[in-house]
Coordinates of C-alpha atoms and ligand atoms in Angstrom, one line a residue:
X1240 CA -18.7 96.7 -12.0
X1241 CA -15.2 96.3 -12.4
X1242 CA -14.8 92.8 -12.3
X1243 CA -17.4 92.1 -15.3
X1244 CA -15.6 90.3 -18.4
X1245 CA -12.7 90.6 -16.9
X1246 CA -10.9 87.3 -16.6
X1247 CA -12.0 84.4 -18.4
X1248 CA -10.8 82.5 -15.5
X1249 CA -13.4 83.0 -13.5
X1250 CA -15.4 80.2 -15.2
X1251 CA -15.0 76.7 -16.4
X1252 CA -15.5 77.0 -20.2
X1253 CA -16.9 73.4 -20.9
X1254 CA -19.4 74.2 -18.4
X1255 CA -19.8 78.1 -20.1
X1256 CA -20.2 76.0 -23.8
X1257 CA -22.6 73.3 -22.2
X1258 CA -25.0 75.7 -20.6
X1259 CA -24.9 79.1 -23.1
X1260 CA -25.5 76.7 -26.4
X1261 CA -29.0 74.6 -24.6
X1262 CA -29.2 71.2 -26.2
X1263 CA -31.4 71.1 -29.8
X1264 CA -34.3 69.8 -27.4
X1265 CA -34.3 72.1 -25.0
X1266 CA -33.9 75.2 -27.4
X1267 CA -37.1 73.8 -29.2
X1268 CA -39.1 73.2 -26.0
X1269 CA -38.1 77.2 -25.3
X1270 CA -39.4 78.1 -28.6
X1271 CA -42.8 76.0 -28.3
X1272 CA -43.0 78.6 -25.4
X1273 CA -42.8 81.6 -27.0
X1274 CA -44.7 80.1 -30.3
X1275 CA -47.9 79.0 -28.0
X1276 CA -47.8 82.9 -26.2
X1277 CA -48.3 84.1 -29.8
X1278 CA -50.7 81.8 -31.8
X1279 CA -52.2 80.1 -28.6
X1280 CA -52.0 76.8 -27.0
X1281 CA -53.7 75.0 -29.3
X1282 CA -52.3 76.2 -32.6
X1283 CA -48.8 74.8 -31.4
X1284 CA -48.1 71.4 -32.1
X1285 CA -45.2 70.4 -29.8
X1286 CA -43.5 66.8 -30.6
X1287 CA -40.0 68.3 -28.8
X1288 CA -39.8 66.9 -25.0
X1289 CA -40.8 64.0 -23.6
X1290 CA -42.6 65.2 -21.1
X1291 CA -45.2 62.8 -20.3
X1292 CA -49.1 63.6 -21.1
X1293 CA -50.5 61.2 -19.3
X1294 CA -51.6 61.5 -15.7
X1295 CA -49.3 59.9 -12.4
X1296 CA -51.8 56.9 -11.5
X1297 CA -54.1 57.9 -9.1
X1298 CA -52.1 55.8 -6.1
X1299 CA -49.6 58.1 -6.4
X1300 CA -51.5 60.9 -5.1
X1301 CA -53.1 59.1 -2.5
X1302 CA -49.6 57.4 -1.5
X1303 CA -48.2 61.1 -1.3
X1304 CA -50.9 62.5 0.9
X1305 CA -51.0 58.9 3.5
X1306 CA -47.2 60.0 3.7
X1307 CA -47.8 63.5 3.9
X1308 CA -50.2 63.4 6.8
X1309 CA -49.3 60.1 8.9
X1310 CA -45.5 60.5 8.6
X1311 CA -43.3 61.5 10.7
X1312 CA -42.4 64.8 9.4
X1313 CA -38.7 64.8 10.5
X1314 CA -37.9 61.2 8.9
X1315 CA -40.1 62.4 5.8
X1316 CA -38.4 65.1 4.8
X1317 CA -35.2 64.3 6.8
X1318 CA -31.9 62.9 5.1
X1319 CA -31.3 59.9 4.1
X1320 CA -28.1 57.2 3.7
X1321 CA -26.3 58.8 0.9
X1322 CA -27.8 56.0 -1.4
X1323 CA -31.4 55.9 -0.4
X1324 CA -33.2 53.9 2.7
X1325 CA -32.6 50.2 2.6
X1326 CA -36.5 49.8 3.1
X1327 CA -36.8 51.0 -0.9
X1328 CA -33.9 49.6 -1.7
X1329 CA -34.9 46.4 -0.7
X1330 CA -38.4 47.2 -2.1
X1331 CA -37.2 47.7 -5.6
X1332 CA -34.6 44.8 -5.3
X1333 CA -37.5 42.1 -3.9
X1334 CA -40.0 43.7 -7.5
X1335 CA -37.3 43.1 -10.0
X1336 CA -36.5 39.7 -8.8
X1337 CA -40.3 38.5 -9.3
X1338 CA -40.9 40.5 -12.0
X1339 CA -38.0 39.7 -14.0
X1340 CA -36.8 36.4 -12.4
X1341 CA -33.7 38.1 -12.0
X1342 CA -30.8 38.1 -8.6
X1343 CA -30.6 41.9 -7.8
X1344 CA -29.3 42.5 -3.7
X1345 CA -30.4 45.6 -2.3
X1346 CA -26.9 46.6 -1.5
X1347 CA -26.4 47.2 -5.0
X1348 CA -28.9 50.0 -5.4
X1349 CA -28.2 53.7 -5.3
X1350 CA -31.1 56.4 -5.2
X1351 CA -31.0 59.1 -8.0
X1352 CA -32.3 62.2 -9.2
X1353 CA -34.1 60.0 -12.1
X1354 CA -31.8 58.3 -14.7
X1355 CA -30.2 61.4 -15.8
X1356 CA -28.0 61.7 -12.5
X1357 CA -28.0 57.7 -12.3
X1358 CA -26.2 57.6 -15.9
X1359 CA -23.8 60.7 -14.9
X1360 CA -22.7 58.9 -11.6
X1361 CA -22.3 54.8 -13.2
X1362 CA -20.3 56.6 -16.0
X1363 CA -18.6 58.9 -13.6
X1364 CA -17.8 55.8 -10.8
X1365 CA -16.3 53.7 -14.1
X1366 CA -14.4 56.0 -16.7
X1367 CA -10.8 56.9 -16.3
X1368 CA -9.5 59.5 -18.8
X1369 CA -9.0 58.0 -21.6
X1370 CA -11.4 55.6 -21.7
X1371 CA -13.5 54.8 -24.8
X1372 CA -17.4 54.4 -24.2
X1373 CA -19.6 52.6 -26.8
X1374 CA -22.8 54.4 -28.1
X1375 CA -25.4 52.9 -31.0
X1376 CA -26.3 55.9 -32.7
X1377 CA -28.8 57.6 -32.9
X1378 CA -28.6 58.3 -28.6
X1379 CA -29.8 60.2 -26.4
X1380 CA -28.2 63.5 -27.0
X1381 CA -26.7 63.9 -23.0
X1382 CA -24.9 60.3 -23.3
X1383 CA -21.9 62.5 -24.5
X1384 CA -22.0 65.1 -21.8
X1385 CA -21.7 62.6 -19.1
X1386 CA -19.3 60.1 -20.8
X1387 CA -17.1 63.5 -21.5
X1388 CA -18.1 64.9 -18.1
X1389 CA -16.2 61.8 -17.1
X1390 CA -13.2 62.2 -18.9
X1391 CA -14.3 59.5 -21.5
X1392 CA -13.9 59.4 -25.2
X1393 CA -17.7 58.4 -26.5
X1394 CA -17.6 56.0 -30.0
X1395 CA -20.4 55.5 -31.4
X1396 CA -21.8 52.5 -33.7
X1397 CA -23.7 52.4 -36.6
X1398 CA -27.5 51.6 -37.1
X1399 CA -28.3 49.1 -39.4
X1400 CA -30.9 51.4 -41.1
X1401 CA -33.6 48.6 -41.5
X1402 CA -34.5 48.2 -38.2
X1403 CA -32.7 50.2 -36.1
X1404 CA -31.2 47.8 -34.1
X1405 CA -27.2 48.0 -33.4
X1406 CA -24.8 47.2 -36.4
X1407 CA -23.2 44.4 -35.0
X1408 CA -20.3 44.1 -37.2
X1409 CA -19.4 47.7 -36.4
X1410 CA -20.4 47.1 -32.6
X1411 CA -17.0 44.1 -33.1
X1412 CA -14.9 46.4 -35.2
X1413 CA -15.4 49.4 -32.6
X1414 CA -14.3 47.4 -29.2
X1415 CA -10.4 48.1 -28.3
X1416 CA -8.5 47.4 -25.6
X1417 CA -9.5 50.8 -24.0
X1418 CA -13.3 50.1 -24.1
X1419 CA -14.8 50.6 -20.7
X1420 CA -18.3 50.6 -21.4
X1421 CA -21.3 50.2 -24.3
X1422 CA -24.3 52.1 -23.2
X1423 CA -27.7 50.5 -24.7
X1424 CA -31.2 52.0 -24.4
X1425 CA -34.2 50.0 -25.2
X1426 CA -37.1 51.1 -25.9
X1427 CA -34.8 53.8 -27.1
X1428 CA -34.8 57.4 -27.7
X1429 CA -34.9 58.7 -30.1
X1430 CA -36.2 55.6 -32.4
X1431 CA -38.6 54.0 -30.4
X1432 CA -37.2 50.8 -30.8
X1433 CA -37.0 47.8 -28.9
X1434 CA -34.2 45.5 -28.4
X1435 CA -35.8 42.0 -28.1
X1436 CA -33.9 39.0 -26.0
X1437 CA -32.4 38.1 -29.1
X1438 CA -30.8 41.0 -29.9
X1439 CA -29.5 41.9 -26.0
X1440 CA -27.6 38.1 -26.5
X1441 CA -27.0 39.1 -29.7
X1442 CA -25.0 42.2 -27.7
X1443 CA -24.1 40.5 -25.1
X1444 CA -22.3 37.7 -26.8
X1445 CA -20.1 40.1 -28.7
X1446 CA -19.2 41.6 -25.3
X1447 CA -18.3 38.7 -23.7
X1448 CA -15.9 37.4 -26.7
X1449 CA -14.4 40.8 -26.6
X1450 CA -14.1 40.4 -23.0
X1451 CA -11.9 37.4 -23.9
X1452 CA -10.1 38.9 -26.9
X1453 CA -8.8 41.3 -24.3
X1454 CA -9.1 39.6 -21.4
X1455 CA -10.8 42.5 -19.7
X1456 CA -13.6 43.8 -17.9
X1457 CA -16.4 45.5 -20.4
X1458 CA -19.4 47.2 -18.6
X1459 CA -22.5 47.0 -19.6
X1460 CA -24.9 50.0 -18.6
X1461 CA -28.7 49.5 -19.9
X1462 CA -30.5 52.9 -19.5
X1463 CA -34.3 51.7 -19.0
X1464 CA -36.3 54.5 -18.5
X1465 CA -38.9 53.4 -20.8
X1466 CA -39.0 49.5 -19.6
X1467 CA -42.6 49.7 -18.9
X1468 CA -43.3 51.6 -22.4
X1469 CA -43.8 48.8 -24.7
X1470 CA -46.3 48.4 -27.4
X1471 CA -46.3 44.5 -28.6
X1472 CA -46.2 41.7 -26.2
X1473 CA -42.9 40.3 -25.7
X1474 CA -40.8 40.0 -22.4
X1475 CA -38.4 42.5 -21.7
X1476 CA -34.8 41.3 -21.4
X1477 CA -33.2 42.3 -17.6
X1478 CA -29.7 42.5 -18.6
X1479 CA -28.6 41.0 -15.3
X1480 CA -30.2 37.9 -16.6
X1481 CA -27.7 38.0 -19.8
X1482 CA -24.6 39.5 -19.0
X1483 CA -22.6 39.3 -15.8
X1484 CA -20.6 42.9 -15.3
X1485 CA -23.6 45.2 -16.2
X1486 CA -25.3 48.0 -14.4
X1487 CA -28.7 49.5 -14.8
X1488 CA -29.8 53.0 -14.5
X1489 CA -33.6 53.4 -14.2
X1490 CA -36.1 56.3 -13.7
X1491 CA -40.2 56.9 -12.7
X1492 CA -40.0 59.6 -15.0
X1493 CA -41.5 58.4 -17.4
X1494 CA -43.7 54.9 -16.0
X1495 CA -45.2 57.2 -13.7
X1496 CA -45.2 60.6 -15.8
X1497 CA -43.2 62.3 -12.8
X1498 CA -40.1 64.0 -14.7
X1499 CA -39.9 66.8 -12.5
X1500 CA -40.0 65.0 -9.6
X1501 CA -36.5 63.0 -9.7
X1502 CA -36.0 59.9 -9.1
X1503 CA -34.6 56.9 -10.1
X1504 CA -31.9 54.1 -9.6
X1505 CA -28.8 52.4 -10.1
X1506 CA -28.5 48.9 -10.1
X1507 CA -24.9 47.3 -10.2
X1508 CA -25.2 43.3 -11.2
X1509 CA -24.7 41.4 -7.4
X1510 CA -22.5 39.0 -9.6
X1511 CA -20.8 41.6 -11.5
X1512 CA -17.0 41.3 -10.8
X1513 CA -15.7 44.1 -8.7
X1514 CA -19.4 44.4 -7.8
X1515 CA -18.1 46.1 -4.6
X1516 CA -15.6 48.4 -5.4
X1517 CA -18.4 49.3 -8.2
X1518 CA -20.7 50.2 -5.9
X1519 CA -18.5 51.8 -3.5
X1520 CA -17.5 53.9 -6.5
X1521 CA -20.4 54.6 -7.0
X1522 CA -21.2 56.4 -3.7
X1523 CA -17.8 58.0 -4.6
X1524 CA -18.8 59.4 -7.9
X1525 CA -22.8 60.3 -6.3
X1526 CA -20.2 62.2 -3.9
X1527 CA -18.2 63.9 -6.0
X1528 CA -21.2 65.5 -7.8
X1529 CA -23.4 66.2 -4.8
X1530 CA -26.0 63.4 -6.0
X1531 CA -26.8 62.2 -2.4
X1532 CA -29.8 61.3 -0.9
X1533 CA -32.5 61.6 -3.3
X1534 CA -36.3 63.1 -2.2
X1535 CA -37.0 61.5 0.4
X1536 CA -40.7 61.7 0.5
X1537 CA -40.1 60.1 -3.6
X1538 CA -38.1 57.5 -2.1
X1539 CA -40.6 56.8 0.4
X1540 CA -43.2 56.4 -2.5
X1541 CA -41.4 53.8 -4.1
X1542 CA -42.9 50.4 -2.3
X1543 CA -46.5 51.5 -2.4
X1544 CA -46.5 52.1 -5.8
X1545 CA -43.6 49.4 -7.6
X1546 CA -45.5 48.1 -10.7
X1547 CA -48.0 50.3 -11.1
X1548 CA -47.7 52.5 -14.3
X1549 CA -49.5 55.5 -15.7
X1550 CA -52.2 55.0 -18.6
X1551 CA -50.1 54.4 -21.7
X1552 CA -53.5 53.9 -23.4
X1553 CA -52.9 57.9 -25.4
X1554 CA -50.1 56.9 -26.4
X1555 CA -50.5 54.2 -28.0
X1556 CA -53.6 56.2 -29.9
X1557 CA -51.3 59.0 -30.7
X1558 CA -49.0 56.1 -32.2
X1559 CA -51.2 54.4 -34.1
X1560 CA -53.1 57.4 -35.7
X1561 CA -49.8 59.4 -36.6
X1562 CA -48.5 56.2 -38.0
X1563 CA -51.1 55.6 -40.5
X1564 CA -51.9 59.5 -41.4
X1565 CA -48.1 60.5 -42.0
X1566 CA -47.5 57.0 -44.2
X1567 CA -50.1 58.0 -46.1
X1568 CA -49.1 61.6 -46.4
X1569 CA -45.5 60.0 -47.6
X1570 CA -43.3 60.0 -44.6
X1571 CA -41.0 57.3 -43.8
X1572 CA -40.8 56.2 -40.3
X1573 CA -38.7 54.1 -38.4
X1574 CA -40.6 50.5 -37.3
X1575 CA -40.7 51.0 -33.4
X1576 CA -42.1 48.6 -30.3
X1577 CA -41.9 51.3 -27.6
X1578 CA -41.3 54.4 -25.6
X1579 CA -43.1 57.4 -27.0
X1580 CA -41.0 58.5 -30.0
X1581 CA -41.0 58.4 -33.8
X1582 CA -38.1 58.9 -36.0
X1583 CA -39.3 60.4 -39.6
X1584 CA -36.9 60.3 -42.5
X1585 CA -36.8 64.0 -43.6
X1586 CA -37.4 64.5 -47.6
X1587 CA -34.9 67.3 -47.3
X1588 CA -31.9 67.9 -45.3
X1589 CA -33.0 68.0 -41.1
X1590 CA -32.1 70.5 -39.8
X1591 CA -33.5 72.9 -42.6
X1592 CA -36.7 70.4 -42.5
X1593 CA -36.9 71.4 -38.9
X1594 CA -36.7 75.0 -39.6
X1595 CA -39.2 75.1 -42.5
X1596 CA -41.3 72.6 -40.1
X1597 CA -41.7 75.5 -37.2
X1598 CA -43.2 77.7 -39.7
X1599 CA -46.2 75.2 -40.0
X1600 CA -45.9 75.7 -35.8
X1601 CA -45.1 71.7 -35.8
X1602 CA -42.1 70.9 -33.4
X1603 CA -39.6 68.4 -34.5
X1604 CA -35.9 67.7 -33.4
X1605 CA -33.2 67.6 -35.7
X1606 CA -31.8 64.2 -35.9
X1607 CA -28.0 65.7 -36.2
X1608 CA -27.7 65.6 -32.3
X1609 CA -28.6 62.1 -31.7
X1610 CA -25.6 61.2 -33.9
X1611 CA -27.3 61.0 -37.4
X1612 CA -28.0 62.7 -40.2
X1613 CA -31.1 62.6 -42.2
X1614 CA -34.4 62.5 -39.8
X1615 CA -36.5 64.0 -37.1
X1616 CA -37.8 62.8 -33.8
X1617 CA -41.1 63.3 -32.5
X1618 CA -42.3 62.6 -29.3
X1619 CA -45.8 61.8 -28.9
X1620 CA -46.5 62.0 -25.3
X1621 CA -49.1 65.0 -26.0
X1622 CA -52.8 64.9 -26.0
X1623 CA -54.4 63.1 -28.7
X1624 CA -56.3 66.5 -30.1
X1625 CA -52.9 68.0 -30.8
X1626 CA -51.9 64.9 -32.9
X1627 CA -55.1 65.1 -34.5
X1628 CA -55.0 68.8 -35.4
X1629 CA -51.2 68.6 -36.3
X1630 CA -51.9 66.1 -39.4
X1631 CA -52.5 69.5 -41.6
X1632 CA -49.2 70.9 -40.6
X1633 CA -47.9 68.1 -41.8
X1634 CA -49.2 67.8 -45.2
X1635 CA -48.1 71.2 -46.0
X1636 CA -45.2 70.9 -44.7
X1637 CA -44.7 67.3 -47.2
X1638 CA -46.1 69.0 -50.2
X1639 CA -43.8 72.0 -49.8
X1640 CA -40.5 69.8 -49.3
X1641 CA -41.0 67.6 -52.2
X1642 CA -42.3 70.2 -54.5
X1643 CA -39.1 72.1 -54.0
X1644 CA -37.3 69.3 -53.7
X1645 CA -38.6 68.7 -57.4
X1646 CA -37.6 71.8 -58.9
Ligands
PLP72 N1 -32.2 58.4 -20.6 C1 -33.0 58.5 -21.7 C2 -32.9 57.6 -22.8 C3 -34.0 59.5 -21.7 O1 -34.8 59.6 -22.7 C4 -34.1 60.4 -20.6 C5 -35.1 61.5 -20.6 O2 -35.8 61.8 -21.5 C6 -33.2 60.2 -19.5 C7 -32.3 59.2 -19.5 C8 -33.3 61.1 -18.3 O3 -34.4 60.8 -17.6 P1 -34.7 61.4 -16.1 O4 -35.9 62.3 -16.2 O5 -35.1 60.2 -15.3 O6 -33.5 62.1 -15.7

């Protein structure tokens, strides 16, 4: 073919770099693939995705086929408003406000393709070029595709290595005049931790003094797609109820184990100011990118099943038994409250810990692209036999890094 390789120009080569170099996740999740064809399913101990074990509730299935077979065919699978139905809108707005005493308007929702597209549209309806978006590192490794997907300029703020929670000093010291946005994830991934009410005001009081220092709009975006995922009782802070210009993005994926099925929200605060324009910018940005109309039959879902949740009960047995084996093999692991993660403190340097790691067939991601150095994360929505038969892997693995580490 004559036209092979020959003009460069044919392609967009961001988009080239982001989709021939797969994200550290993803290239792991491939190689759990081709490891499990070799040794076997069950000799694989995949910790790389969070890909939820645990099964959709069982109303979801029964939901799904009521729609299925008493529906309407042509509104079920039909289009439509660009932003979702107001019947789930409404749904979802009317469940937030009694579950979290909060003053969301259905207006103010947009339908996604789960948080992923939710976060890529807020970020792409807000950011000029130029503009500076706030991360707390470690993040979620795709945080930095969208914000520079956007034309923004992503800084990111320390941990305080304690706890995990943001630095706040370097959270002051990294607000200009040219921030747009901080992005905050709670429970978060990769940590696992949970940002209690006192640390969102904590947050949320720095934002609002900035907001005066510069006497300027600063957004708020809480990406919640683990709201439900929580492992000690204590109220989860809706940001609306804290802070007046913020936006959430939220997803099923994960509440509901459905990942591959799409769908999610954005919420934009009713008393947000601009709240309007937002939102109409954010059917511009859904627009731009083709993110209209999510599944409809999903959407359609959505009020029969608000506040139901998956059983989190393997997780929290995965949690509690890798806790208390790996602390006594040595490990040091981050204190978390939530979502399904663990973030280990590698004896040697991470990535190489990683590499040496997938010899013992155990799966762990490389801390280096959540914005830190110096640990892995493992996600722990698998069944509770391959936690159990991992344990092994891991003490080899331990006993190998510190021995050489000794020499
Ligand atoms: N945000 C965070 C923090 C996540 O961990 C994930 C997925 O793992 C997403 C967003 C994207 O989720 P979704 O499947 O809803 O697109």
């Amino acid at each position: 073919n004559i036209f092979v390789g020959k003009n460069m120009q044919d392609i967009n080569e961001k988009m080239n770099k982001l989709g021939s170099e797969r994200s550290a996740i993803r290239e792991l999740f491939e190689k759990g693939k081709e490891l499990k064809k070799t040794y076997g399913e069950k000799k694989v101990f995949d910790f790389s995705i969070g890909n939820p074990v645990s099964s959709p509730p069982k109303e979801v299935k029964e939901v799904l086929i009521d729609l299925i077979t008493n529906k309407n065919p042509i509104e079920l699978h039909g289009y439509t408003s660009a932003q979702g139905d107001i019947f789930v809108r409404r749904s979802i707005s009317e469940y937030l406000n009694e579950k979290y005493s909060a003053e969301t308007n259905e207006e103010y929702i947009y339908m996604t393709s789960g948080a992923a597209a939710g976060i890529a549209i807020a970020l792409k309806a807000l950011v000029n070029v130029g503009d500076e978006v706030i991360v707390f590192s470690p993040y979620f490794p795709e945080y930095k595709v969208f914000i520079e997907n956007a034309g923004g300029v992503v800084i990111t703020v320390k941990p305080d290595e304690k706890k995990f929670f943001p630095n706040f000093y370097d959270l002051k010291e990294k607000i200009t005049k040219n921030t747009k946005l901080l992005i905050i994830n709670s429970p978060n991934n990769p940590t696992g931790v949970f940002y209690d009410e006192e640390v969102v005001k904590k947050i949320t009081e720095i934002l609002s003094e900035k907001e005066k220092e510069y006497d300027k709009n600063i957004f708020l975006l809480s990406d919640e797609p683990y709201r439900e995922l929580l492992y000690v009782d204590k109220k989860y802070p809706f940001v609306t109820n804290y802070y007046k210009n913020s936006i959430v993005t939220y997803s099923f994926s994960k509440s509901l184990s459905l990942p591959g099925e799409r769908i999610g929200y954005i919420l934009v605060n009713e008393s947000c100011n601009n709240a309007k324009k937002i939102f109409e910018s954010i059917c511009g940005a859904g627009r731009s990118m083709g993110f209209v109309c999510a599944t409809t039959l999903f959407q359609h879902m959505i009020p029969k099943i608000l506040g139901l949740t998956s059983d989190f009960s393997v997780y929290k047995k995965n949690r509690q038994f890798l806790l208390e084996k790996l602390e006594s093999i040595g490990y040091e692991i981050v204190n978390s409250d939530g979502a399904f993660y663990l973030f280990i403190k590698t004896p040697i340097e991470e990535k190489e810990f990683s590499k040496r790691a997938l010899q013992h067939n155990l799966l762990l991601v490389p801390s280096e692209s959540f914005g830190i150095k110096g640990y892995v994360r493992l996600a722990y929505c698998v069944d509770y036999e391959t936690v159990v038969n991992s344990i092994k892997s891991f003490k080899s693995l331990y006993e190998e890094c510190v021995k050489d580490g000794n020499k």
